[in-house]
C-alpha cells in the first residue's frame, strides 16, 4: 500500500469520525472538518506505520466487526464472575499464571486472541510475545478453553485465513 | 417526550452500570495483588461505563448527543482492555510476582507454568 | 413539564460515582506497588469520564460531552505512557535496546 493511499484512507476514516462527533451537522462542520482530517491524517501517517502495516481487507473488517459484537456479550458473564468473587466474604481466589503457545501466526489474530482472553471470565492477558501468550487466571479452571485450543480455533475461523498481509 | 417503558429501561441500565462500577471499586480495594485487581477493573469498569452510557444514549435518542455518546462507548471498549494489557505487561516485565494462595506450598507443576519462563 | 424526568437519577449516579472515585483514590495512595497506583489513576479516569457525561446531560449543556471525550482519550494515553515509562524507563526511542 502506498503512502498516499494510506493517507487518503486514514483521512477518510478521521473525517467520518469527525462527522459522527459533530452530529447535528451544518456547513461549517464540513468546511472545518475536511482540512483538519487531511492534515491530521498526514501528520499521523508520518508517525504511524513506519514499518509495514497489517493489510486489512473488507472481508476481514466484516469478520472483526461481527467478532466484536460477539465479544461484547462476553463481558457480561466476565463481570458477573468478578462480582461473584468480590462479594464472597471468603474471597475464593486461586490465581495462576499460564503460558500458552498459540498456533495463530498473524498479528491481528494474536491481538484479537489477547483481547478475547481479557474479556472472557476469569482470565486476563498479561504478555504477548511472539507466539507466547502469558495469561493470569483467577483460578486454573477458567483457562480450560484456552489450553485445549478451542479459543484459537474460534478466532481463526471468524477473522483469519482468508486474506494474508499485503 | 419519554414514556414509562423507555424511562424504566434507562433507569435499569444506569443503575446496573453504577452497580458494576461499585463492584469494580470493591475489587480494586479487596483483591490481594495487582494482577487480580486488574481483572476486576478492566471487566467491571468497561461494562459499568458501557451500561451507564448506553442508558444515557437511549435517553437522548439518535439525534445529536446520543450518537456522540455511542462514539464514547466505542472509545471505551477499545481503550479499557488495551490500557489493561499495557499496564499488566509493564508490571509483568518489571518482575512483579503474582500472589498465590498458599504461597510456596504449591508443588504440582502443570505444563506451561509461568515459572519456567526464560 | 416532563413527568418522567430522570435528572434526579443522574445526579444520584453522579454522586455515587464520585464516592466510588474517592474510594479508588485510597488504592492510589496505599499502593503498595507502582502499577497499583497507575491502575487506580486509570479507574478514576474512567469514572470521571462518565461523571462528565452525566453532568452534561443533567445540566443540559452539550459541551460537557466533548470535554468527556477529550478527557477519556487523555486518560487512556496517560495510562499507556505511564505503562511504557514503567517498562522501559524512558519515553523516547525504541522499545527494545
mmCIF file of C-alpha atoms in Angstrom:
data_model
loop_
_atom_site.group_PDB
_atom_site.id
_atom_site.type_symbol
_atom_site.label_atom_id
_atom_site.label_comp_id
_atom_site.label_asym_id
_atom_site.label_seq_id
_atom_site.Cartn_x
_atom_site.Cartn_y
_atom_site.Cartn_z
ATOM 1 C CA UNK A 1 0.000 0.000 0.000
ATOM 2 C CA UNK A 2 1.483 3.337 -0.996
ATOM 3 C CA UNK A 3 1.887 6.271 1.348
ATOM 4 C CA UNK A 4 -0.679 8.393 -0.485
ATOM 5 C CA UNK A 5 -3.192 5.551 -0.466
ATOM 6 C CA UNK A 6 -2.714 5.217 3.291
ATOM 7 C CA UNK A 7 -3.074 8.980 3.747
ATOM 8 C CA UNK A 8 -6.381 9.013 1.863
ATOM 9 C CA UNK A 9 -7.644 6.001 3.801
ATOM 10 C CA UNK A 10 -6.745 7.445 7.197
ATOM 11 C CA UNK A 11 -8.091 10.906 6.361
ATOM 12 C CA UNK A 12 -11.402 9.407 5.229
ATOM 13 C CA UNK A 13 -11.722 7.428 8.463
ATOM 14 C CA UNK A 14 -10.906 10.532 10.524
ATOM 15 C CA UNK A 15 -13.394 12.648 8.574
ATOM 16 C CA UNK A 16 -16.191 10.119 9.131
ATOM 17 C CA UNK A 17 -15.336 10.050 12.845
ATOM 18 C CA UNK A 18 -15.425 13.861 12.897
ATOM 19 C CA UNK A 19 -18.857 13.855 11.258
ATOM 20 C CA UNK A 20 -20.158 11.402 13.872
ATOM 21 C CA UNK A 21 -18.838 13.568 16.699
ATOM 22 C CA UNK A 22 -20.289 16.829 15.383
ATOM 23 C CA UNK A 23 -23.581 15.109 14.768
ATOM 24 C CA UNK A 24 -26.144 17.894 14.348
ATOM 25 C CA UNK A 25 -24.309 18.735 11.110
ATOM 26 C CA UNK A 26 -24.093 22.135 9.466
ATOM 27 C CA UNK A 27 -21.951 23.523 6.686
ATOM 28 C CA UNK A 28 -19.209 24.904 8.925
ATOM 29 C CA UNK A 29 -18.633 21.398 10.364
ATOM 30 C CA UNK A 30 -17.920 20.118 6.855
ATOM 31 C CA UNK A 31 -15.732 23.107 5.947
ATOM 32 C CA UNK A 32 -13.559 22.852 9.059
ATOM 33 C CA UNK A 33 -13.586 19.075 9.273
ATOM 34 C CA UNK A 34 -12.216 18.215 5.848
ATOM 35 C CA UNK A 35 -8.911 20.140 6.023
ATOM 36 C CA UNK A 36 -8.478 19.106 9.657
ATOM 37 C CA UNK A 37 -8.941 15.436 8.742
ATOM 38 C CA UNK A 38 -6.492 15.676 5.825
ATOM 39 C CA UNK A 39 -3.885 17.423 7.998
ATOM 40 C CA UNK A 40 -4.313 15.003 10.901
ATOM 41 C CA UNK A 41 -4.154 12.039 8.525
ATOM 42 C CA UNK A 42 -0.895 13.260 7.016
ATOM 43 C CA UNK A 43 0.601 14.023 10.405
ATOM 44 C CA UNK A 44 -0.412 10.674 11.894
ATOM 45 C CA UNK A 45 0.756 8.813 8.796
ATOM 46 C CA UNK A 46 4.205 10.297 9.258
ATOM 47 C CA UNK A 47 4.465 8.787 12.745
ATOM 48 C CA UNK A 48 2.425 5.605 12.449
ATOM 49 C CA UNK A 49 3.229 2.723 10.105
ATOM 50 C CA UNK A 50 6.836 3.477 9.508
ATOM 51 C CA UNK A 51 7.058 -0.306 9.371
ATOM 52 C CA UNK A 52 4.787 -2.487 7.275
ATOM 53 C CA UNK A 53 1.156 -2.018 8.244
ATOM 54 C CA UNK A 54 -1.135 -5.021 8.532
ATOM 55 C CA UNK A 55 -3.205 -5.382 5.406
ATOM 56 C CA UNK A 56 -6.868 -5.392 6.372
ATOM 57 C CA UNK A 57 -9.327 -6.193 3.629
ATOM 58 C CA UNK A 58 -13.065 -5.643 3.614
ATOM 59 C CA UNK A 59 -13.898 -9.255 4.464
ATOM 60 C CA UNK A 60 -11.577 -9.185 7.425
ATOM 61 C CA UNK A 61 -13.078 -5.946 8.721
ATOM 62 C CA UNK A 62 -16.546 -7.518 8.497
ATOM 63 C CA UNK A 63 -15.341 -10.588 10.398
ATOM 64 C CA UNK A 64 -13.779 -8.324 13.015
ATOM 65 C CA UNK A 65 -16.978 -6.325 13.472
ATOM 66 C CA UNK A 66 -19.082 -9.464 13.962
ATOM 67 C CA UNK A 67 -16.483 -10.869 16.304
ATOM 68 C CA UNK A 68 -16.506 -7.633 18.322
ATOM 69 C CA UNK A 69 -20.253 -7.866 18.880
ATOM 70 C CA UNK A 70 -19.786 -11.475 19.947
ATOM 71 C CA UNK A 71 -17.042 -10.351 22.324
ATOM 72 C CA UNK A 72 -19.061 -7.528 23.879
ATOM 73 C CA UNK A 73 -21.622 -10.095 25.012
ATOM 74 C CA UNK A 74 -18.828 -11.960 26.798
ATOM 75 C CA UNK A 75 -18.075 -9.011 29.096
ATOM 76 C CA UNK A 76 -21.346 -9.532 30.994
ATOM 77 C CA UNK A 77 -20.590 -13.055 32.327
ATOM 78 C CA UNK A 78 -16.970 -11.969 32.888
ATOM 79 C CA UNK A 79 -18.008 -9.052 35.095
ATOM 80 C CA UNK A 80 -20.590 -11.214 36.879
ATOM 81 C CA UNK A 81 -17.850 -13.742 37.602
ATOM 82 C CA UNK A 82 -15.719 -10.987 39.174
ATOM 83 C CA UNK A 83 -18.786 -9.868 41.137
ATOM 84 C CA UNK A 84 -19.303 -13.375 42.494
ATOM 85 C CA UNK A 85 -15.724 -13.478 43.766
ATOM 86 C CA UNK A 86 -15.703 -9.936 45.160
ATOM 87 C CA UNK A 87 -18.986 -10.263 47.033
ATOM 88 C CA UNK A 88 -17.986 -13.584 48.613
ATOM 89 C CA UNK A 89 -16.602 -12.841 52.092
ATOM 90 C CA UNK A 90 -14.095 -15.701 51.757
ATOM 91 C CA UNK A 91 -12.625 -14.221 48.528
ATOM 92 C CA UNK A 92 -12.323 -17.584 46.694
ATOM 93 C CA UNK A 93 -9.222 -16.866 44.621
ATOM 94 C CA UNK A 94 -6.584 -19.284 43.413
ATOM 95 C CA UNK A 95 -4.651 -17.250 40.845
ATOM 96 C CA UNK A 96 -2.276 -18.904 38.426
ATOM 97 C CA UNK A 97 -0.015 -17.701 35.618
ATOM 98 C CA UNK A 98 -0.170 -19.815 32.476
ATOM 99 C CA UNK A 99 1.919 -19.623 29.313
ATOM 100 C CA UNK A 100 0.005 -20.593 26.213
ATOM 101 C CA UNK A 101 1.647 -21.132 22.827
ATOM 102 C CA UNK A 102 -0.786 -20.022 20.169
ATOM 103 C CA UNK A 103 -0.849 -21.544 16.676
ATOM 104 C CA UNK A 104 -2.123 -18.206 15.279
ATOM 105 C CA UNK A 105 0.648 -16.654 13.190
ATOM 106 C CA UNK A 106 -0.801 -13.266 12.286
ATOM 107 C CA UNK A 107 -0.512 -10.088 14.390
ATOM 108 C CA UNK A 108 -4.171 -9.150 14.092
ATOM 109 C CA UNK A 109 -5.281 -12.640 15.121
ATOM 110 C CA UNK A 110 -2.928 -12.636 18.076
ATOM 111 C CA UNK A 111 -4.137 -9.242 19.264
ATOM 112 C CA UNK A 112 -7.714 -10.460 18.941
ATOM 113 C CA UNK A 113 -6.809 -13.530 20.979
ATOM 114 C CA UNK A 114 -5.313 -11.323 23.704
ATOM 115 C CA UNK A 115 -8.433 -9.153 23.833
ATOM 116 C CA UNK A 116 -10.662 -12.225 23.910
ATOM 117 C CA UNK A 117 -8.679 -13.660 26.805
ATOM 118 C CA UNK A 118 -9.015 -10.405 28.724
ATOM 119 C CA UNK A 119 -12.752 -10.076 28.217
ATOM 120 C CA UNK A 120 -13.750 -13.697 28.929
ATOM 121 C CA UNK A 121 -14.451 -14.735 32.531
ATOM 122 C CA UNK A 122 -11.578 -15.297 34.910
ATOM 123 C CA UNK A 123 -8.647 -14.740 32.562
ATOM 124 C CA UNK A 124 -6.540 -11.659 31.826
ATOM 125 C CA UNK A 125 -3.817 -11.482 29.203
ATOM 126 C CA UNK A 126 -0.560 -10.255 30.729
ATOM 127 C CA UNK A 127 2.037 -10.564 27.987
ATOM 128 C CA UNK A 128 2.071 -11.284 24.266
ATOM 129 C CA UNK A 129 5.499 -12.005 22.825
ATOM 130 C CA UNK A 130 5.661 -13.859 19.521
ATOM 131 C CA UNK A 131 3.522 -16.953 19.980
ATOM 132 C CA UNK A 132 3.846 -16.918 23.787
ATOM 133 C CA UNK A 133 0.726 -15.609 25.497
ATOM 134 C CA UNK A 134 1.082 -15.205 29.258
ATOM 135 C CA UNK A 135 -2.294 -15.360 30.963
ATOM 136 C CA UNK A 136 -3.296 -14.670 34.554
ATOM 137 C CA UNK A 137 -6.273 -16.763 35.711
ATOM 138 C CA UNK A 138 -8.374 -16.120 38.800
ATOM 139 C CA UNK A 139 -8.393 -19.903 39.189
ATOM 140 C CA UNK A 140 -6.963 -22.619 36.905
ATOM 141 C CA UNK A 141 -10.363 -23.897 35.760
ATOM 142 C CA UNK A 142 -11.023 -20.734 33.731
ATOM 143 C CA UNK A 143 -8.171 -21.485 31.350
ATOM 144 C CA UNK A 144 -9.727 -24.703 30.002
ATOM 145 C CA UNK A 145 -10.951 -23.266 26.691
ATOM 146 C CA UNK A 146 -7.560 -21.620 26.204
ATOM 147 C CA UNK A 147 -5.433 -24.709 26.886
ATOM 148 C CA UNK A 148 -7.407 -27.073 24.655
ATOM 149 C CA UNK A 149 -7.045 -24.624 21.761
ATOM 150 C CA UNK A 150 -10.749 -24.023 21.108
ATOM 151 C CA UNK A 151 -10.272 -20.277 21.574
ATOM 152 C CA UNK A 152 -7.550 -20.189 18.896
ATOM 153 C CA UNK A 153 -9.765 -22.175 16.551
ATOM 154 C CA UNK A 154 -12.721 -19.841 17.028
ATOM 155 C CA UNK A 155 -10.615 -16.794 16.174
ATOM 156 C CA UNK A 156 -9.029 -18.307 13.068
ATOM 157 C CA UNK A 157 -12.448 -19.335 11.729
ATOM 158 C CA UNK A 158 -14.032 -15.921 12.302
ATOM 159 C CA UNK A 159 -11.323 -13.489 11.200
ATOM 160 C CA UNK A 160 -8.285 -15.404 9.956
ATOM 161 C CA UNK A 161 -7.042 -17.312 6.986
ATOM 162 C CA UNK A 162 -8.897 -15.597 4.173
ATOM 163 C CA UNK A 163 -6.582 -12.706 3.440
ATOM 164 C CA UNK A 164 -2.920 -12.532 4.261
ATOM 165 C CA UNK A 165 -0.781 -9.429 4.741
ATOM 166 C CA UNK A 166 -0.058 -7.476 1.624
ATOM 167 C CA UNK B 1 -41.021 13.246 25.448
ATOM 168 C CA UNK B 2 -40.156 9.980 27.121
ATOM 169 C CA UNK B 3 -42.637 7.252 28.032
ATOM 170 C CA UNK B 4 -42.680 4.923 31.019
ATOM 171 C CA UNK B 5 -41.098 1.848 29.402
ATOM 172 C CA UNK B 6 -38.329 3.998 27.985
ATOM 173 C CA UNK B 7 -37.673 5.623 31.345
ATOM 174 C CA UNK B 8 -37.608 2.249 33.108
ATOM 175 C CA UNK B 9 -35.087 0.879 30.615
ATOM 176 C CA UNK B 10 -32.824 3.905 31.067
ATOM 177 C CA UNK B 11 -33.193 3.624 34.866
ATOM 178 C CA UNK B 12 -32.274 -0.057 34.767
ATOM 179 C CA UNK B 13 -29.212 0.475 32.553
ATOM 180 C CA UNK B 14 -27.867 3.389 34.597
ATOM 181 C CA UNK B 15 -28.370 1.637 37.942
ATOM 182 C CA UNK B 16 -26.896 -1.651 36.650
ATOM 183 C CA UNK B 17 -23.890 0.274 35.327
ATOM 184 C CA UNK B 18 -23.400 2.031 38.652
ATOM 185 C CA UNK B 19 -23.592 -1.353 40.406
ATOM 186 C CA UNK B 20 -20.815 -2.736 38.192
ATOM 187 C CA UNK B 21 -18.731 0.359 38.901
ATOM 188 C CA UNK B 22 -19.204 -0.357 42.605
ATOM 189 C CA UNK B 23 -18.098 -3.979 42.125
ATOM 190 C CA UNK B 24 -15.010 -2.754 40.266
ATOM 191 C CA UNK B 25 -14.194 -0.406 43.148
ATOM 192 C CA UNK B 26 -14.695 -3.207 45.675
ATOM 193 C CA UNK B 27 -12.421 -5.450 43.632
ATOM 194 C CA UNK B 28 -9.747 -2.766 43.453
ATOM 195 C CA UNK B 29 -9.846 -2.405 47.227
ATOM 196 C CA UNK B 30 -10.353 -6.043 48.283
ATOM 197 C CA UNK B 31 -8.248 -8.147 45.934
ATOM 198 C CA UNK B 32 -4.824 -9.190 47.203
ATOM 199 C CA UNK B 33 -2.471 -8.152 44.398
ATOM 200 C CA UNK B 34 -2.103 -6.114 41.221
ATOM 201 C CA UNK B 35 -2.942 -8.901 38.768
ATOM 202 C CA UNK B 36 -6.203 -9.847 40.470
ATOM 203 C CA UNK B 37 -7.155 -6.177 40.823
ATOM 204 C CA UNK B 38 -6.681 -5.580 37.112
ATOM 205 C CA UNK B 39 -9.123 -8.440 36.434
ATOM 206 C CA UNK B 40 -11.809 -6.621 38.385
ATOM 207 C CA UNK B 41 -11.051 -3.235 36.900
ATOM 208 C CA UNK B 42 -10.859 -3.982 33.167
ATOM 209 C CA UNK B 43 -14.068 -6.019 33.137
ATOM 210 C CA UNK B 44 -16.293 -4.193 35.606
ATOM 211 C CA UNK B 45 -15.293 -0.670 34.583
ATOM 212 C CA UNK B 46 -15.743 -1.330 30.872
ATOM 213 C CA UNK B 47 -19.138 -2.925 31.462
ATOM 214 C CA UNK B 48 -20.244 -0.354 34.062
ATOM 215 C CA UNK B 49 -19.340 2.639 31.934
ATOM 216 C CA UNK B 50 -20.785 0.914 28.851
ATOM 217 C CA UNK B 51 -24.150 0.321 30.550
ATOM 218 C CA UNK B 52 -24.439 3.838 32.024
ATOM 219 C CA UNK B 53 -23.508 5.468 28.717
ATOM 220 C CA UNK B 54 -25.839 3.154 26.756
ATOM 221 C CA UNK B 55 -28.679 4.194 29.048
ATOM 222 C CA UNK B 56 -27.839 7.862 28.520
ATOM 223 C CA UNK B 57 -27.603 7.380 24.748
ATOM 224 C CA UNK B 58 -31.059 5.778 24.712
ATOM 225 C CA UNK B 59 -32.360 8.641 26.825
ATOM 226 C CA UNK B 60 -31.029 11.263 24.419
ATOM 227 C CA UNK B 61 -32.178 9.416 21.319
ATOM 228 C CA UNK B 62 -30.416 9.038 17.985
ATOM 229 C CA UNK B 63 -30.453 12.709 17.030
ATOM 230 C CA UNK B 64 -27.488 14.683 18.228
ATOM 231 C CA UNK B 65 -25.946 13.724 21.517
ATOM 232 C CA UNK B 66 -26.970 10.055 21.512
ATOM 233 C CA UNK B 67 -24.590 9.337 18.639
ATOM 234 C CA UNK B 68 -21.729 11.115 20.368
ATOM 235 C CA UNK B 69 -22.309 9.050 23.492
ATOM 236 C CA UNK B 70 -22.208 5.897 21.351
ATOM 237 C CA UNK B 71 -18.838 7.066 19.980
ATOM 238 C CA UNK B 72 -17.704 7.445 23.589
ATOM 239 C CA UNK B 73 -18.770 3.823 24.285
ATOM 240 C CA UNK B 74 -16.746 2.623 21.286
ATOM 241 C CA UNK B 75 -13.711 4.542 22.545
ATOM 242 C CA UNK B 76 -14.138 2.994 25.980
ATOM 243 C CA UNK B 77 -14.480 -0.579 24.695
ATOM 244 C CA UNK B 78 -11.260 -0.183 22.723
ATOM 245 C CA UNK B 79 -9.280 1.631 25.398
ATOM 246 C CA UNK B 80 -10.181 -0.348 28.517
ATOM 247 C CA UNK B 81 -8.668 -3.746 27.549
ATOM 248 C CA UNK B 82 -5.754 -2.021 25.816
ATOM 249 C CA UNK B 83 -4.869 0.000 28.909
ATOM 250 C CA UNK B 84 -5.249 -3.204 30.944
ATOM 251 C CA UNK B 85 -2.780 -5.047 28.690
ATOM 252 C CA UNK B 86 -0.279 -2.207 28.708
ATOM 253 C CA UNK B 87 -0.246 -1.962 32.487
ATOM 254 C CA UNK B 88 -0.237 -5.717 33.107
ATOM 255 C CA UNK B 89 2.632 -6.187 30.675
ATOM 256 C CA UNK B 90 4.621 -3.354 32.222
ATOM 257 C CA UNK B 91 4.153 -4.907 35.662
ATOM 258 C CA UNK B 92 4.998 -8.409 34.392
ATOM 259 C CA UNK B 93 8.143 -7.346 32.546
ATOM 260 C CA UNK B 94 9.422 -5.372 35.523
ATOM 261 C CA UNK B 95 9.193 -8.594 37.515
ATOM 262 C CA UNK B 96 6.131 -8.140 39.706
ATOM 263 C CA UNK B 97 5.324 -11.570 41.163
ATOM 264 C CA UNK B 98 1.684 -12.674 41.259
ATOM 265 C CA UNK B 99 0.086 -13.540 44.572
ATOM 266 C CA UNK B 100 -0.897 -17.171 45.031
ATOM 267 C CA UNK B 101 -2.990 -18.911 47.635
ATOM 268 C CA UNK B 102 -0.737 -20.992 49.929
ATOM 269 C CA UNK B 103 2.378 -19.280 48.634
ATOM 270 C CA UNK B 104 5.187 -21.845 48.473
ATOM 271 C CA UNK B 105 3.053 -24.915 49.193
ATOM 272 C CA UNK B 106 2.294 -25.402 45.535
ATOM 273 C CA UNK B 107 4.496 -28.116 44.054
ATOM 274 C CA UNK B 108 2.346 -29.668 41.343
ATOM 275 C CA UNK B 109 3.946 -28.253 38.212
ATOM 276 C CA UNK B 110 1.499 -28.000 35.375
ATOM 277 C CA UNK B 111 2.745 -27.890 31.791
ATOM 278 C CA UNK B 112 3.258 -24.323 30.729
ATOM 279 C CA UNK B 113 3.794 -22.982 34.238
ATOM 280 C CA UNK B 114 4.986 -19.386 34.100
ATOM 281 C CA UNK B 115 7.887 -20.225 36.443
ATOM 282 C CA UNK B 116 9.694 -21.941 33.568
ATOM 283 C CA UNK B 117 9.856 -18.633 31.767
ATOM 284 C CA UNK B 118 13.362 -17.964 30.455
ATOM 285 C CA UNK C 1 -43.429 19.559 32.220
ATOM 286 C CA UNK C 2 -41.930 16.178 31.807
ATOM 287 C CA UNK C 3 -43.443 13.629 34.177
ATOM 288 C CA UNK C 4 -40.658 11.107 33.630
ATOM 289 C CA UNK C 5 -37.733 13.306 34.478
ATOM 290 C CA UNK C 6 -34.624 11.237 35.093
ATOM 291 C CA UNK C 7 -32.461 14.177 36.123
ATOM 292 C CA UNK C 8 -32.508 13.248 39.861
ATOM 293 C CA UNK C 9 -31.337 9.739 38.954
ATOM 294 C CA UNK C 10 -28.438 11.251 37.010
ATOM 295 C CA UNK C 11 -27.420 13.454 39.926
ATOM 296 C CA UNK C 12 -27.635 10.470 42.277
ATOM 297 C CA UNK C 13 -25.497 8.307 39.983
ATOM 298 C CA UNK C 14 -23.019 11.146 39.622
ATOM 299 C CA UNK C 15 -22.580 11.488 43.386
ATOM 300 C CA UNK C 16 -22.368 7.697 43.771
ATOM 301 C CA UNK C 17 -19.601 7.541 41.153
ATOM 302 C CA UNK C 18 -17.722 10.387 42.842
ATOM 303 C CA UNK C 19 -17.812 8.484 46.143
ATOM 304 C CA UNK C 20 -16.517 5.435 44.259
ATOM 305 C CA UNK C 21 -13.729 7.509 42.740
ATOM 306 C CA UNK C 22 -12.652 8.705 46.187
ATOM 307 C CA UNK C 23 -12.649 5.093 47.400
ATOM 308 C CA UNK C 24 -10.353 4.223 44.478
ATOM 309 C CA UNK C 25 -8.095 7.087 45.492
ATOM 310 C CA UNK C 26 -7.264 5.099 48.620
ATOM 311 C CA UNK C 27 -5.727 2.375 46.449
ATOM 312 C CA UNK C 28 -3.733 5.060 44.690
ATOM 313 C CA UNK C 29 -2.405 6.369 47.998
ATOM 314 C CA UNK C 30 -1.833 2.991 49.655
ATOM 315 C CA UNK C 31 -0.199 1.302 46.659
ATOM 316 C CA UNK C 32 1.644 -0.894 47.561
ATOM 317 C CA UNK C 33 3.286 -1.073 44.117
ATOM 318 C CA UNK C 34 3.596 1.500 41.347
ATOM 319 C CA UNK C 35 1.342 -0.434 38.891
ATOM 320 C CA UNK C 36 -1.390 -0.389 41.556
ATOM 321 C CA UNK C 37 -1.221 3.390 41.702
ATOM 322 C CA UNK C 38 -1.342 3.778 37.908
ATOM 323 C CA UNK C 39 -4.283 1.370 37.831
ATOM 324 C CA UNK C 40 -6.104 3.469 40.433
ATOM 325 C CA UNK C 41 -5.497 6.598 38.328
ATOM 326 C CA UNK C 42 -6.879 4.805 35.268
ATOM 327 C CA UNK C 43 -10.014 3.725 37.138
ATOM 328 C CA UNK C 44 -10.626 7.218 38.487
ATOM 329 C CA UNK C 45 -10.215 8.500 34.925
ATOM 330 C CA UNK C 46 -12.946 6.187 33.600
ATOM 331 C CA UNK C 47 -15.317 7.188 36.386
ATOM 332 C CA UNK C 48 -14.597 10.875 35.813
ATOM 333 C CA UNK C 49 -15.412 10.480 32.137
ATOM 334 C CA UNK C 50 -18.839 9.054 32.946
ATOM 335 C CA UNK C 51 -19.364 11.752 35.581
ATOM 336 C CA UNK C 52 -18.665 14.420 32.941
ATOM 337 C CA UNK C 53 -21.273 12.919 30.604
ATOM 338 C CA UNK C 54 -23.831 12.728 33.422
ATOM 339 C CA UNK C 55 -23.085 16.336 34.363
ATOM 340 C CA UNK C 56 -23.609 17.449 30.775
ATOM 341 C CA UNK C 57 -26.974 15.710 30.492
ATOM 342 C CA UNK C 58 -28.169 16.759 33.949
ATOM 343 C CA UNK C 59 -27.356 20.409 33.221
ATOM 344 C CA UNK C 60 -28.445 20.257 29.561
ATOM 345 C CA UNK C 61 -25.095 21.522 28.320
ATOM 346 C CA UNK C 62 -23.784 19.508 25.398
ATOM 347 C CA UNK C 63 -20.252 20.890 25.599
ATOM 348 C CA UNK C 64 -19.517 18.562 28.552
ATOM 349 C CA UNK C 65 -19.687 15.630 26.139
ATOM 350 C CA UNK C 66 -16.719 16.976 24.204
ATOM 351 C CA UNK C 67 -14.874 17.520 27.469
ATOM 352 C CA UNK C 68 -15.626 13.904 28.403
ATOM 353 C CA UNK C 69 -14.371 12.636 25.039
ATOM 354 C CA UNK C 70 -11.076 14.503 25.272
ATOM 355 C CA UNK C 71 -10.708 13.534 28.936
ATOM 356 C CA UNK C 72 -11.243 9.866 28.049
ATOM 357 C CA UNK C 73 -8.639 9.979 25.287
ATOM 358 C CA UNK C 74 -6.129 11.748 27.546
ATOM 359 C CA UNK C 75 -6.731 9.364 30.439
ATOM 360 C CA UNK C 76 -6.145 6.407 28.112
ATOM 361 C CA UNK C 77 -2.942 7.994 26.769
ATOM 362 C CA UNK C 78 -1.691 8.677 30.295
ATOM 363 C CA UNK C 79 -2.098 5.004 31.193
ATOM 364 C CA UNK C 80 -0.245 3.875 28.069
ATOM 365 C CA UNK C 81 2.601 6.348 28.607
ATOM 366 C CA UNK C 82 2.903 5.526 32.309
ATOM 367 C CA UNK C 83 2.990 1.820 31.452
ATOM 368 C CA UNK C 84 5.695 2.405 28.886
ATOM 369 C CA UNK C 85 7.731 4.541 31.273
ATOM 370 C CA UNK C 86 7.441 1.809 33.885
ATOM 371 C CA UNK C 87 8.504 -0.882 31.436
ATOM 372 C CA UNK C 88 11.383 0.787 29.606
ATOM 373 C CA UNK C 89 12.377 3.579 31.965
ATOM 374 C CA UNK C 90 12.211 6.196 29.213
ATOM 375 C CA UNK C 91 9.737 7.899 26.941
ATOM 376 C CA UNK C 92 11.674 8.236 23.676
ATOM 377 C CA UNK C 93 13.306 5.851 21.277
ATOM 378 C CA UNK C 94 12.802 2.190 20.511
ATOM 379 C CA UNK C 95 11.082 -0.292 22.804
ATOM 380 C CA UNK C 96 13.946 -2.764 22.778
ATOM 381 C CA UNK C 97 17.611 -1.914 23.143
#
